[in-house]
XYZ file of C-alpha atoms in Angstrom:
629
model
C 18.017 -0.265 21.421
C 18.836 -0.177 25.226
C 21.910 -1.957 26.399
C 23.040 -3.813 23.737
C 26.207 -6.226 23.827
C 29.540 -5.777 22.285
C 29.559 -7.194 18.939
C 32.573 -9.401 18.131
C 32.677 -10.857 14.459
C 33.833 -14.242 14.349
C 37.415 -15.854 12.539
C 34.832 -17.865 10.393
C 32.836 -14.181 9.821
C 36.066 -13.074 8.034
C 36.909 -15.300 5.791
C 32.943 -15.829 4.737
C 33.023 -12.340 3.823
C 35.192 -13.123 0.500
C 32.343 -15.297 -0.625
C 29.800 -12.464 -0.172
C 31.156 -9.067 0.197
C 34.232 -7.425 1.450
C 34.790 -6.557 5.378
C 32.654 -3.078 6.308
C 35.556 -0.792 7.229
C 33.709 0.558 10.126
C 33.536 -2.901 11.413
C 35.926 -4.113 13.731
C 37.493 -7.586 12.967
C 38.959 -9.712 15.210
C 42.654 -11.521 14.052
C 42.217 -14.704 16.293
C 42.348 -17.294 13.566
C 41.820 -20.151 15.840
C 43.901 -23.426 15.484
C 44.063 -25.218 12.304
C 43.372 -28.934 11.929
C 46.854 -30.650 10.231
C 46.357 -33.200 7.383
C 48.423 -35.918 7.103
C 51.007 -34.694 5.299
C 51.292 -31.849 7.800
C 50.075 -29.095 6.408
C 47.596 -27.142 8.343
C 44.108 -26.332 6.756
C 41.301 -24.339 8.037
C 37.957 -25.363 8.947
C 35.447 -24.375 6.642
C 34.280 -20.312 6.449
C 30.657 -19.862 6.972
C 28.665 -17.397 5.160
C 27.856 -14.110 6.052
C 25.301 -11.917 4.168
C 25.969 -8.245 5.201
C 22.122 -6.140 4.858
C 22.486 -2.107 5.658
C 19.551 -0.557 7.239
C 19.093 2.739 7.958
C 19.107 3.431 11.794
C 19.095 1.351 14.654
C 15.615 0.473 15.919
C 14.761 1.494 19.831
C 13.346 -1.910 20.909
C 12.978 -5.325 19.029
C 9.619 -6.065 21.092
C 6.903 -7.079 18.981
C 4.682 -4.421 20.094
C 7.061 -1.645 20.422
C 8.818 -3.094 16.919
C 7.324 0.044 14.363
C 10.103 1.085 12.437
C 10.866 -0.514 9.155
C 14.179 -1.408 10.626
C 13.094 -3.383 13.297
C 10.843 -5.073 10.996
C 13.388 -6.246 8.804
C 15.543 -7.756 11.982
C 12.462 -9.677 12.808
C 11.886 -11.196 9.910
C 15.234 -12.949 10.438
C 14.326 -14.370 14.003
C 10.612 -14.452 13.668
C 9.724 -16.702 9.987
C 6.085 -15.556 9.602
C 3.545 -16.371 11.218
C 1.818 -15.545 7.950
C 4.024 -14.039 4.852
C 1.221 -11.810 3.127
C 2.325 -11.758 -0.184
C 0.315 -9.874 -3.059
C -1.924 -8.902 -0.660
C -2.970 -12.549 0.821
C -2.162 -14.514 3.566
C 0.728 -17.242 3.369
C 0.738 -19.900 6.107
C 4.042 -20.237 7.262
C 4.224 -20.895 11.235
C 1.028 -22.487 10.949
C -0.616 -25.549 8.981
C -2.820 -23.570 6.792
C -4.978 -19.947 6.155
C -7.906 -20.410 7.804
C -11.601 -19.920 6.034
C -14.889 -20.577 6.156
C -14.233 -23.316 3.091
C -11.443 -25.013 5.123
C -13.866 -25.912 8.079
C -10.697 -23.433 10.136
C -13.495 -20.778 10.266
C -17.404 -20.923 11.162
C -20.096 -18.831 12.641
C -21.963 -19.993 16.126
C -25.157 -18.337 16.988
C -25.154 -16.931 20.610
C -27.683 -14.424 22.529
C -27.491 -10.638 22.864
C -29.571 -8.323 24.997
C -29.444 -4.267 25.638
C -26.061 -3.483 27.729
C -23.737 -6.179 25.727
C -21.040 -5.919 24.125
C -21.127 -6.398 19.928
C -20.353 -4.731 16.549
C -22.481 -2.084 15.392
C -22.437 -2.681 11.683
C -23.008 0.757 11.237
C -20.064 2.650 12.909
C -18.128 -0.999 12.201
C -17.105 0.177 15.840
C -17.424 -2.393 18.809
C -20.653 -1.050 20.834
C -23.106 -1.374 23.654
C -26.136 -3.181 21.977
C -28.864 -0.224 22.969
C -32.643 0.532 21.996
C -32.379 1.259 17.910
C -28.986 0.606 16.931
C -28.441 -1.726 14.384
C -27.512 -4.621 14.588
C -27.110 -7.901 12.550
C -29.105 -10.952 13.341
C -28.197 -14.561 13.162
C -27.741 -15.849 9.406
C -27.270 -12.063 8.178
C -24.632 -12.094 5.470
C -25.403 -8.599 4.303
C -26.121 -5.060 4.770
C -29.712 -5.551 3.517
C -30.726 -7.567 6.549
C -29.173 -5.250 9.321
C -32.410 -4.736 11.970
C -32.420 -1.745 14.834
C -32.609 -3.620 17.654
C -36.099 -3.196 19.787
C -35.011 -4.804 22.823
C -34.988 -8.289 24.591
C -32.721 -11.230 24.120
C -31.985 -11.401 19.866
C -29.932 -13.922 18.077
C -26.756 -13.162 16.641
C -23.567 -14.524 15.009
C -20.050 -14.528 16.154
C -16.847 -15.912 14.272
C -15.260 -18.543 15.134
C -11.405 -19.679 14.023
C -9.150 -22.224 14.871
C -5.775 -21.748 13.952
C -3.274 -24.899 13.879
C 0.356 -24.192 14.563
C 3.057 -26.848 12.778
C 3.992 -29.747 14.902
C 8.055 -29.285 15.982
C 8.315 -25.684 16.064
C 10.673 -24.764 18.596
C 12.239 -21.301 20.566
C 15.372 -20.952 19.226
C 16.380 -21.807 23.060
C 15.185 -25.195 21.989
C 12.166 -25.139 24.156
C 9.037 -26.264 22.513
C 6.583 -23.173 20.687
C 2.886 -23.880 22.006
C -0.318 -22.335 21.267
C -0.394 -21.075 25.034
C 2.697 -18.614 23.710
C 0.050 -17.489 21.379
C -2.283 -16.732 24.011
C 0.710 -14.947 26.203
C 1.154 -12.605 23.407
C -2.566 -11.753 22.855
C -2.832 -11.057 26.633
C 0.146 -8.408 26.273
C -1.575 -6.694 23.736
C -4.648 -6.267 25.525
C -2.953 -5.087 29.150
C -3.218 -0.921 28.975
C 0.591 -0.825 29.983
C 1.555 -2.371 26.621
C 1.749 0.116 23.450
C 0.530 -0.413 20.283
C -3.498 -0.768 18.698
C -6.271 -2.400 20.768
C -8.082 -2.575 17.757
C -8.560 -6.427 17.225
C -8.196 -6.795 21.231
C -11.638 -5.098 21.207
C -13.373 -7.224 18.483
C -12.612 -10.347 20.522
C -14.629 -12.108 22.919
C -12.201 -15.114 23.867
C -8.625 -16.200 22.176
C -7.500 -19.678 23.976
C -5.457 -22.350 23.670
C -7.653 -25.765 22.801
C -4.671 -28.262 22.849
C -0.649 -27.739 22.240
C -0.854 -26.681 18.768
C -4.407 -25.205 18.116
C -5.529 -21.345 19.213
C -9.141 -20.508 19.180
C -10.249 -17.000 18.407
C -14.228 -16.029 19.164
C -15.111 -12.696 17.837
C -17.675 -10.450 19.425
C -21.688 -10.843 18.117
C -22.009 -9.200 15.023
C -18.208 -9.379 13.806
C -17.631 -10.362 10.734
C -13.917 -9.650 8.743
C -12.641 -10.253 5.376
C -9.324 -10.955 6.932
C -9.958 -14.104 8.887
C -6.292 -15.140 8.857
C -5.592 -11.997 10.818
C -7.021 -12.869 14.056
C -3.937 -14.687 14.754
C -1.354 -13.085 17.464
C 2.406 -13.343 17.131
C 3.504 -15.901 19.782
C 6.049 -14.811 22.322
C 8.322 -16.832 24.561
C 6.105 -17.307 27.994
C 8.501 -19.208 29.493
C 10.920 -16.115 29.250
C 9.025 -13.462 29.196
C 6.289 -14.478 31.496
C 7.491 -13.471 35.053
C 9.187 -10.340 33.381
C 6.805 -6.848 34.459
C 4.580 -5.704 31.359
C 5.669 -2.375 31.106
C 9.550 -3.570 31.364
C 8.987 -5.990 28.297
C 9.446 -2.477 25.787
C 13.106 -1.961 26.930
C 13.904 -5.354 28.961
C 16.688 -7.240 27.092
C 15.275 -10.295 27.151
C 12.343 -8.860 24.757
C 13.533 -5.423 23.493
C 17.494 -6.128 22.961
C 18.189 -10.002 22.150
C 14.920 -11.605 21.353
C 14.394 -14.702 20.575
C 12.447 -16.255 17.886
C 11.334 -19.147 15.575
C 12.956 -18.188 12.989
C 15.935 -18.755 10.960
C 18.603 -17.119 12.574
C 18.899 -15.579 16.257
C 20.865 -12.650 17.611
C 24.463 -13.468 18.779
C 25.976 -10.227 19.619
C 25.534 -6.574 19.325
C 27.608 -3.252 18.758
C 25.584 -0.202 19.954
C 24.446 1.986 17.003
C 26.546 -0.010 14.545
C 25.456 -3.562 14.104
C 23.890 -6.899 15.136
C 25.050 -9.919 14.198
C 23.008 -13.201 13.578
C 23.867 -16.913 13.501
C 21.834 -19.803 12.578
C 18.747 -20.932 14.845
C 19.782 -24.809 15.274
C 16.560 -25.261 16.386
C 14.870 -23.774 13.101
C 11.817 -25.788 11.593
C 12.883 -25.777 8.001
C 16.584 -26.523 8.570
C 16.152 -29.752 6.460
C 15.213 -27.898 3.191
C 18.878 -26.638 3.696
C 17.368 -23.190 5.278
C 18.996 -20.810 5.342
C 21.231 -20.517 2.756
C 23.375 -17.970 4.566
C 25.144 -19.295 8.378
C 25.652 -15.314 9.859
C 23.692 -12.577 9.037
C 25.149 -8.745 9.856
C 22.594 -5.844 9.876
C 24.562 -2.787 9.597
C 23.037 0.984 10.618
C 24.407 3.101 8.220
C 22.059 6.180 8.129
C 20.378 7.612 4.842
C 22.763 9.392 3.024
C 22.038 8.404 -0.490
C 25.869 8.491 -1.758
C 27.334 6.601 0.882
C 25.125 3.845 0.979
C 25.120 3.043 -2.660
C 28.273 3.499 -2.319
C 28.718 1.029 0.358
C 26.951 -1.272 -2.014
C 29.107 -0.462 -4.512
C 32.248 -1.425 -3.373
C 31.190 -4.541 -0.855
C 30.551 -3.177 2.286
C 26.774 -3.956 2.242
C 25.545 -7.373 -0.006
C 21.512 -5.794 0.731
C 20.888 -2.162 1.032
C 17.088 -2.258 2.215
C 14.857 0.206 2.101
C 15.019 1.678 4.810
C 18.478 3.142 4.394
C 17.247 3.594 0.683
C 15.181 6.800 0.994
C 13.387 8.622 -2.393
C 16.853 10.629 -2.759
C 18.520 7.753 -3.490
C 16.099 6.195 -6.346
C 17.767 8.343 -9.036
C 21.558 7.255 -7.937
C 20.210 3.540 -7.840
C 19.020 3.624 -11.032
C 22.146 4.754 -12.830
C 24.193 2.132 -11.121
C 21.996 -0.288 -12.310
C 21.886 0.740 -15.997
C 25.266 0.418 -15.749
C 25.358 -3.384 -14.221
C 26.776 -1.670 -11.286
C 24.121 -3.371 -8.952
C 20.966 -5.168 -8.598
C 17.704 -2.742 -7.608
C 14.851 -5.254 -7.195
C 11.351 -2.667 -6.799
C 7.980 -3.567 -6.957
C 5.026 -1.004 -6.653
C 4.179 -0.682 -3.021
C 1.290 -0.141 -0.730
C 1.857 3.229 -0.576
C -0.479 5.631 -2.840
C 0.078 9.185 -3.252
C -2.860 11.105 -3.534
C -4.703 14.963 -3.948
C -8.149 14.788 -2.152
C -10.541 17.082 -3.203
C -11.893 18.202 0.414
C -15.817 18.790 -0.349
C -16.535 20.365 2.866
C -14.815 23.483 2.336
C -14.677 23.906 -1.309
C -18.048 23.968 -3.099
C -16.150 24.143 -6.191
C -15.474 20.450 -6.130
C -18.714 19.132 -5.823
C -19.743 18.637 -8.924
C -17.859 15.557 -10.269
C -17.764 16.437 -13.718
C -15.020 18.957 -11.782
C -13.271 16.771 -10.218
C -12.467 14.424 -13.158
C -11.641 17.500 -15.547
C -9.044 18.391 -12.948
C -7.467 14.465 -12.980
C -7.791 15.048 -16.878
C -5.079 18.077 -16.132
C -2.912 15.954 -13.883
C 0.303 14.481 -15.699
C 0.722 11.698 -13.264
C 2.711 9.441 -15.646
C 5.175 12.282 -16.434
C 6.166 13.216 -12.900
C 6.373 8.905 -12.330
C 8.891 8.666 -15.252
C 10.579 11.753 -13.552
C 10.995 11.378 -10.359
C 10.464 7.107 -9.659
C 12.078 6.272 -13.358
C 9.473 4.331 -13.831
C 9.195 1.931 -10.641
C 6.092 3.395 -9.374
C 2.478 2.804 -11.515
C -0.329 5.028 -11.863
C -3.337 3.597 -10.350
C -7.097 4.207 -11.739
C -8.715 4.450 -8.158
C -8.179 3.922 -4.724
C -6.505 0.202 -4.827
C -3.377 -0.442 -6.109
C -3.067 -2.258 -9.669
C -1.142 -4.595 -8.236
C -3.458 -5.754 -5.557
C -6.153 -8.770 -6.034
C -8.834 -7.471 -5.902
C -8.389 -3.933 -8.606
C -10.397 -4.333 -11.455
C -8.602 -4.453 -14.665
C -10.967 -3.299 -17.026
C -10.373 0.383 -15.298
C -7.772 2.664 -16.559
C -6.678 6.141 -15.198
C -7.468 9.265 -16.664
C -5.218 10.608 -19.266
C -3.690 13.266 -19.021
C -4.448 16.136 -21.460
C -4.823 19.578 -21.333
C -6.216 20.422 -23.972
C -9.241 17.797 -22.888
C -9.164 18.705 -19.256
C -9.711 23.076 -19.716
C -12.564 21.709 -22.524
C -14.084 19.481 -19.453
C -13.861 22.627 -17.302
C -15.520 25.075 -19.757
C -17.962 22.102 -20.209
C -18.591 22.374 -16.287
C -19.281 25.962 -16.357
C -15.454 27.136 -15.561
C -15.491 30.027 -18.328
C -11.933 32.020 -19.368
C -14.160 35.324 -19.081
C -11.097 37.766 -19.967
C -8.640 35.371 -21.744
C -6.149 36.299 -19.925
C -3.632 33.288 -18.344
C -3.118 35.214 -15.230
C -6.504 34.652 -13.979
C -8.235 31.530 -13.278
C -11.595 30.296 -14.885
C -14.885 31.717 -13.312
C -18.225 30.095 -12.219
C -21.047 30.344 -15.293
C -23.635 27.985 -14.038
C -22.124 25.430 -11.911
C -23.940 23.967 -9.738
C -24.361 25.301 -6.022
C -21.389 28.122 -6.819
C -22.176 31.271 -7.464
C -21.471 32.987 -10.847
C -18.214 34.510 -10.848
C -16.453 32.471 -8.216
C -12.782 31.990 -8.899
C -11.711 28.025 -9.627
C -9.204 28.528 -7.086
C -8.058 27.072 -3.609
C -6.048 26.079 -1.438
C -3.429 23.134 -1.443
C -2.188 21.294 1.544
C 1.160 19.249 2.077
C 3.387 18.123 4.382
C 6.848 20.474 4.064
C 9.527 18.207 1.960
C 9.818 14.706 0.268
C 7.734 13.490 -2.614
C 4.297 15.273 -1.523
C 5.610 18.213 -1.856
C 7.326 17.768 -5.372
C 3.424 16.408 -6.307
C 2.140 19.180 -4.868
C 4.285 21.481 -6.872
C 3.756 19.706 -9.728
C -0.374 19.892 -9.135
C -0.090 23.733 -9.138
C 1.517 24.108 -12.248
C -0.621 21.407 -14.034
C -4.140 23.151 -12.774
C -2.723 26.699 -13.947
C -2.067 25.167 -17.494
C -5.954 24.412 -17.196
C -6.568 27.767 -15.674
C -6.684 27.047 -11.866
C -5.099 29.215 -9.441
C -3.742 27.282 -6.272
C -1.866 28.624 -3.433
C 0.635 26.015 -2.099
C 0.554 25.882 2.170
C 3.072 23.519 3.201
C 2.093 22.433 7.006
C 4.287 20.247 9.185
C 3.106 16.956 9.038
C 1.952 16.806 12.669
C -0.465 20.044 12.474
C -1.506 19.190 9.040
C -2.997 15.461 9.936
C -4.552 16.668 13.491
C -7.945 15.172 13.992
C -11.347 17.591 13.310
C -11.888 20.070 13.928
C -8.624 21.735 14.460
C -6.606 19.788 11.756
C -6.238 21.806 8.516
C -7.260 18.363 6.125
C -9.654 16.728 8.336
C -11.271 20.067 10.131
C -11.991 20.684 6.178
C -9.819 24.123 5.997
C -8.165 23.413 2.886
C -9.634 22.934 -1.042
C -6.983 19.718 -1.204
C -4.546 17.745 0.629
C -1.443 15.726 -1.074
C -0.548 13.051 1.073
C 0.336 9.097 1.287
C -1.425 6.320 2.624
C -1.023 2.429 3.152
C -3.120 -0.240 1.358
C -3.495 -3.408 2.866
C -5.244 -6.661 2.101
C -8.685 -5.819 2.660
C -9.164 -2.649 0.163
C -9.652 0.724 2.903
C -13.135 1.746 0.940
C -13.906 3.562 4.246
C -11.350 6.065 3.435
C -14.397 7.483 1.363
C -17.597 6.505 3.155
C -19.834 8.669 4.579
C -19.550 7.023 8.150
C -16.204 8.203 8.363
C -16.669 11.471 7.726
C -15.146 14.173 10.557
C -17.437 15.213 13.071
C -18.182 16.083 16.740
C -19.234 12.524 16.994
C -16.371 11.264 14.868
C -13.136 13.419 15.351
C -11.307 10.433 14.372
C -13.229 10.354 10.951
C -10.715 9.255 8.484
C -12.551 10.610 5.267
C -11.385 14.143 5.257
C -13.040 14.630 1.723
C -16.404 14.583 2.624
C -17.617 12.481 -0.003
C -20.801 10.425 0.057
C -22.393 8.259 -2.595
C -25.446 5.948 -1.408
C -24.018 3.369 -4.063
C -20.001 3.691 -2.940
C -21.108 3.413 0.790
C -23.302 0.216 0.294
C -20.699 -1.821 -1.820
C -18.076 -0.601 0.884
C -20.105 -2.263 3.717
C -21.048 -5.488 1.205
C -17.040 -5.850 1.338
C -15.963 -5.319 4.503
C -19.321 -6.925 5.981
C -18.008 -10.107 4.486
C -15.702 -13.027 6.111
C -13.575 -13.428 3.351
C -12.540 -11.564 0.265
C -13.992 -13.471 -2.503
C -17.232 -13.878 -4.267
C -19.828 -10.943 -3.094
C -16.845 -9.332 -1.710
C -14.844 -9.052 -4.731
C -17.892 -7.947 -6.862
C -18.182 -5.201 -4.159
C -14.803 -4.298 -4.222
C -15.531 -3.643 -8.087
C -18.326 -1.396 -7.346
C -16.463 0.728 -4.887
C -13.700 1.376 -7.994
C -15.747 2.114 -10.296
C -18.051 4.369 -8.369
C -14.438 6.184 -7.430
C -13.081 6.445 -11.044
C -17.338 7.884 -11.913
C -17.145 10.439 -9.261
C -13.321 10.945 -8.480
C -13.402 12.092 -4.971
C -10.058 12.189 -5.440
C -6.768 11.950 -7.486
C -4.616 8.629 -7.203
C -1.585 10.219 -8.032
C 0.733 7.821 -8.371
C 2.017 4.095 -6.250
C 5.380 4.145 -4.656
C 7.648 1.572 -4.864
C 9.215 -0.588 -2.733
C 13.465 -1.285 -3.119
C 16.307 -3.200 -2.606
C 19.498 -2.282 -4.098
C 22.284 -5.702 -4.062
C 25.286 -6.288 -5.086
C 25.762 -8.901 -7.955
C 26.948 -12.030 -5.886
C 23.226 -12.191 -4.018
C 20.659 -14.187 -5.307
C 17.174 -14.579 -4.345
C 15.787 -11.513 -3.429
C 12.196 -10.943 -4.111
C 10.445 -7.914 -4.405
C 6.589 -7.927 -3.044
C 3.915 -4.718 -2.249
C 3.104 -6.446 1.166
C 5.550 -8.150 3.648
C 6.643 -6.338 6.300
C 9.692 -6.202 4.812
C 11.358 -6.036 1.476
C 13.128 -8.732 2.536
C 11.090 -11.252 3.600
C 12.537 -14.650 2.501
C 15.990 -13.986 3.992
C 16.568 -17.568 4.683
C 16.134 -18.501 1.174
C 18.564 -16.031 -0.123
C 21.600 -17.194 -1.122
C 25.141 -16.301 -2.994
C 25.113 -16.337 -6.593
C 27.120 -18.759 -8.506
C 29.275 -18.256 -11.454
């Protein structure tokens, strides 16, 4: 952060602290007990101590602007001072600045035929790119629903559908400032986002043809022709404070302290005072919406930036110095630590599996010897996924059959990974046509009538990680687990930045490896595309986020039946189904295992609630509250 203010803890601050958690010793506290009210009988007594709930994060985020906001720290701070405006919890939408989610069976959401003709602006349902509508593309005409009735467009003036939503704000939502929150703050905020001098994705900026204000509390979003989104809800934009920020310069709003610094919210709390690189300290927004259900619990919150160092912030936990260690000071060194403190009722560790997913893809394009899927699956057969979990997550992770988490929605139930055996998975190679032609466990298996390799070819390749952390320990692990099966792999640990560059020069996506191990995020709607042929690395498509290569006619159709559809239920669910199992039939890859999310607390906080998909672990810190005997 730039410029922050001195923080100065309050009288009230240090008394609270015996309700909560002892004083941080690198916090200074003021003495300045104030003046006590007498009773009658003369003796004085002091006013009553509010509460503070201390939460340690790991460093202190650069700006507090919603669209410079990226770190998990900063995320965390504005879920204190911003209270939604959705909470997306198990992977859906929860209305919680607004009235309601919006969908097409609410009435919130409908479709409104308008006109196209060659030069305009729409969705190419093929790229699922915004486009210039142009002789042969295809396009979607009015009342299509489905891939099946996508037409190339032959020119002239067609009919097509756009998207309409209205989203409803709740009535007496104020600025913690105590001016009134309006839909036209909505508005201000989506017109940052789409001026070139503010950072962040353009993404949905692009898919939108208007976003206004109708009246005081309701925002209107029109999508481009042709658009259509399972995530309806998510065409909403943060508000921000116009009548603050408005007359500030766009590219100052990323380090201007009115935006970046001490921000103001909705929320439940707002910033009072800082302490460069050591703290911020919150008080209670009197102007918060929910204040009569008695939120929040807590009267001053503390965020303290107290690095990673897995000893010293259990530790800190430990003996009081921090009532919430989140997880961003919480890194995978500490999960072993955390665990023994609470088997021993030393702490609370509240985990959930995360969005996260580890995984080895098998990249096609450069290794023949993984396109036959009866390959691919023999090698996941090899893979001891639940035995690494238990060794190195303790069990808080979960091994997931395909590409969705098993936590999520939309995962189909009736799939289960592949076991692990050995035994089975070097009888699946030899199956394959991987022969031991010399029985000897220093070579790897040969070609003997695979398919499209020639006979004799080695079953080995190539292995691709980013230097440190987890992936590497999987990727470790994978090369031991393949030689038991007779694979030889060569490890080549590539910095992270060189590894993930965009075709053709990037090492996974140019297709220069035999496999990758690396992480990526779920989200609500499922990311089948990670797997389609349309995002396959090219010359056209450098971008192409499928660095396997794989195509299946059947995987790419469900993909589009999902993501072609404006919601996430019915057709789109079934779909969702199809992609799975088409992934667990063909295994373009290995879903290694799902990381979890964590909170470690002392025993005196209640309330905290694990989920896989807030922005932060701790979501619902006004409802958290101090644990009674």
């Amino acid at each position: 952060m730039r410029n922050p203010r001195l923080l100065a803890l309050s009288t009230a601050m240090i008394v609270g602290l015996a309700a909560a958690c002892r004083a941080p010793a690198s916090v200074d506290v003021p003495l300045d007990l104030g003046t006590a009210a007498a009773t009658p009988g003369g003796l004085p007594t002091m006013p009553p101590a509010p509460s503070l709930l201390v939460v340690c994060l790991g460093e202190e985020p650069t700006s507090l602007y919603l669209y410079s906001a990226t770190t998990p720290e900063a995320q965390t701070i504005l879920e204190a001072i911003q209270d939604g405006p959705f909470d997306v919890l198990g992977y859906e939408y929860q209305p919680v600045l607004l009235e309601s989610t919006p969908s097409l069976s609410t009435g919130q959401a409908h479709f409104e035929s308008t006109t196209a003709s060659s030069g305009d602006l729409y969705f190419n349902p093929e790229t699922r790119l915004p486009d210039t509508l142009a002789q042969g593309r295809s396009y979607a005409p009015a009342g299509c629903t489905a891939p099946d009735c996508l037409q190339p467009y032959q020119g002239g003036d067609v009919a097509m559908d756009r998207l309409v939503v209205d989203f409803q704000l709740r009535s007496g939502v104020s600025w913690s400032d105590g001016e009134p929150l309006t839909a036209e703050d909505s508005v201000f905020s989506f017109q940052l986002n789409a001026d070139g001098r503010t950072p962040g994705s353009k993404d949905l900026v692009y898919r939108t043809a208007s976003y206004e204000a109708v009246d005081e509390r309701t925002v209107r979003w029109t999508g481009i022709p042709g658009y259509i989104d399972p995530e309806i809800a998510a065409h909403f934009w943060s508000p921000l404070p116009k009548h603050l920020l408005g007359d500030v310069p766009v590219g100052d709003l990323p380090t201007a302290d009115v935006s970046a610094v001490t921000p103001i919210g909705w929320g439940p709390y707002q910033i009072e005072s800082r302490l460069p690189g050591s703290s911020i300290a919150l008080t209670r927004n009197p102007h918060y919406f929910r204040a009569a259900d008695g939120l929040p619990v807590f009267d001053e919150v503390l965020f303290r930036f107290v690095g990673h160092d897995p000893e010293t912030v259990v530790q800190q936990v430990l003996n009081g110095e921090c009532d919430i260690a989140d997880e961003s000071a919480l890194g995978e060194d500490a999960w072993p630590l955390l665990l023994q403190h609470q088997a021993g009722g030393d702490l609370q560790l509240v985990s959930v599996p995360g969005p996260r997913m580890m995984r080895a893809d098998f990249l096609e394009s450069n290794s023949p010897i993984f396109r036959d899927a009866a390959t691919r699956t023999a090698l996941a057969q090899c893979t001891d996924r639940n035995g690494w979990s238990t060794r190195h997550l303790g069990g808080l992770g979960s091994v997931p059959a395909s590409y969705i988490p098993p936590n999520h929605p939309l995962v189909d139930a009736d799939l289960a990974p592949v076991p692990y055996s050995t035994v089975a998975g070097s009888a699946a190679l030899a199956s394959a046509g991987w022969i031991d032609d010399d029985s000897s466990a220093a070579t790897p298996r040969v070609a003997q009538g695979v398919a499209e390799v020639p006979n004799g070819t080695p079953l080995a390749w190539s292995l691709g990680v980013s230097p440190g952390g987890l992936e590497e320990s999987w990727a470790e692990q994978l090369v031991t687990d393949f030689a038991a099966c007779g694979a030889k792999v060569s490890l080549e640990p590539t910095p992270a930045d060189e590894l993930f560059a965009p075709y053709p020069d990037g090492p996974a996506f140019g297709g220069k490896l035999g496999m990758v191990v690396w992480s990526w995020l779920g989200w609500v709607t499922p990311a089948c595309d990670l797997f389609a042929s349309w995002e396959i690395p090219s010359a056209e498509l450098p971008e192409g986020s499928n660095a396997s290569a794989f195509s299946d006619p059947g995987y790419d159709a469900a993909c589009r039946a999902m993501l072609f559809s404006p919601g996430l239920e019915g057709a789109a669910a079934a779909a969702a189904r199809v992609t799975q199992r088409v992934f667990v039939e063909q295994m373009p890859a290995i879903p290694l295992v799902v990381l979890p999310r964590i909170a470690a607390a002392g025993p005196d906080v209640c309330g905290l609630e694990a989920d896989p998909s807030p922005s932060s672990v701790i979501w619902n810190i006004e409802a958290l509250t101090a644990c009674r005997p």
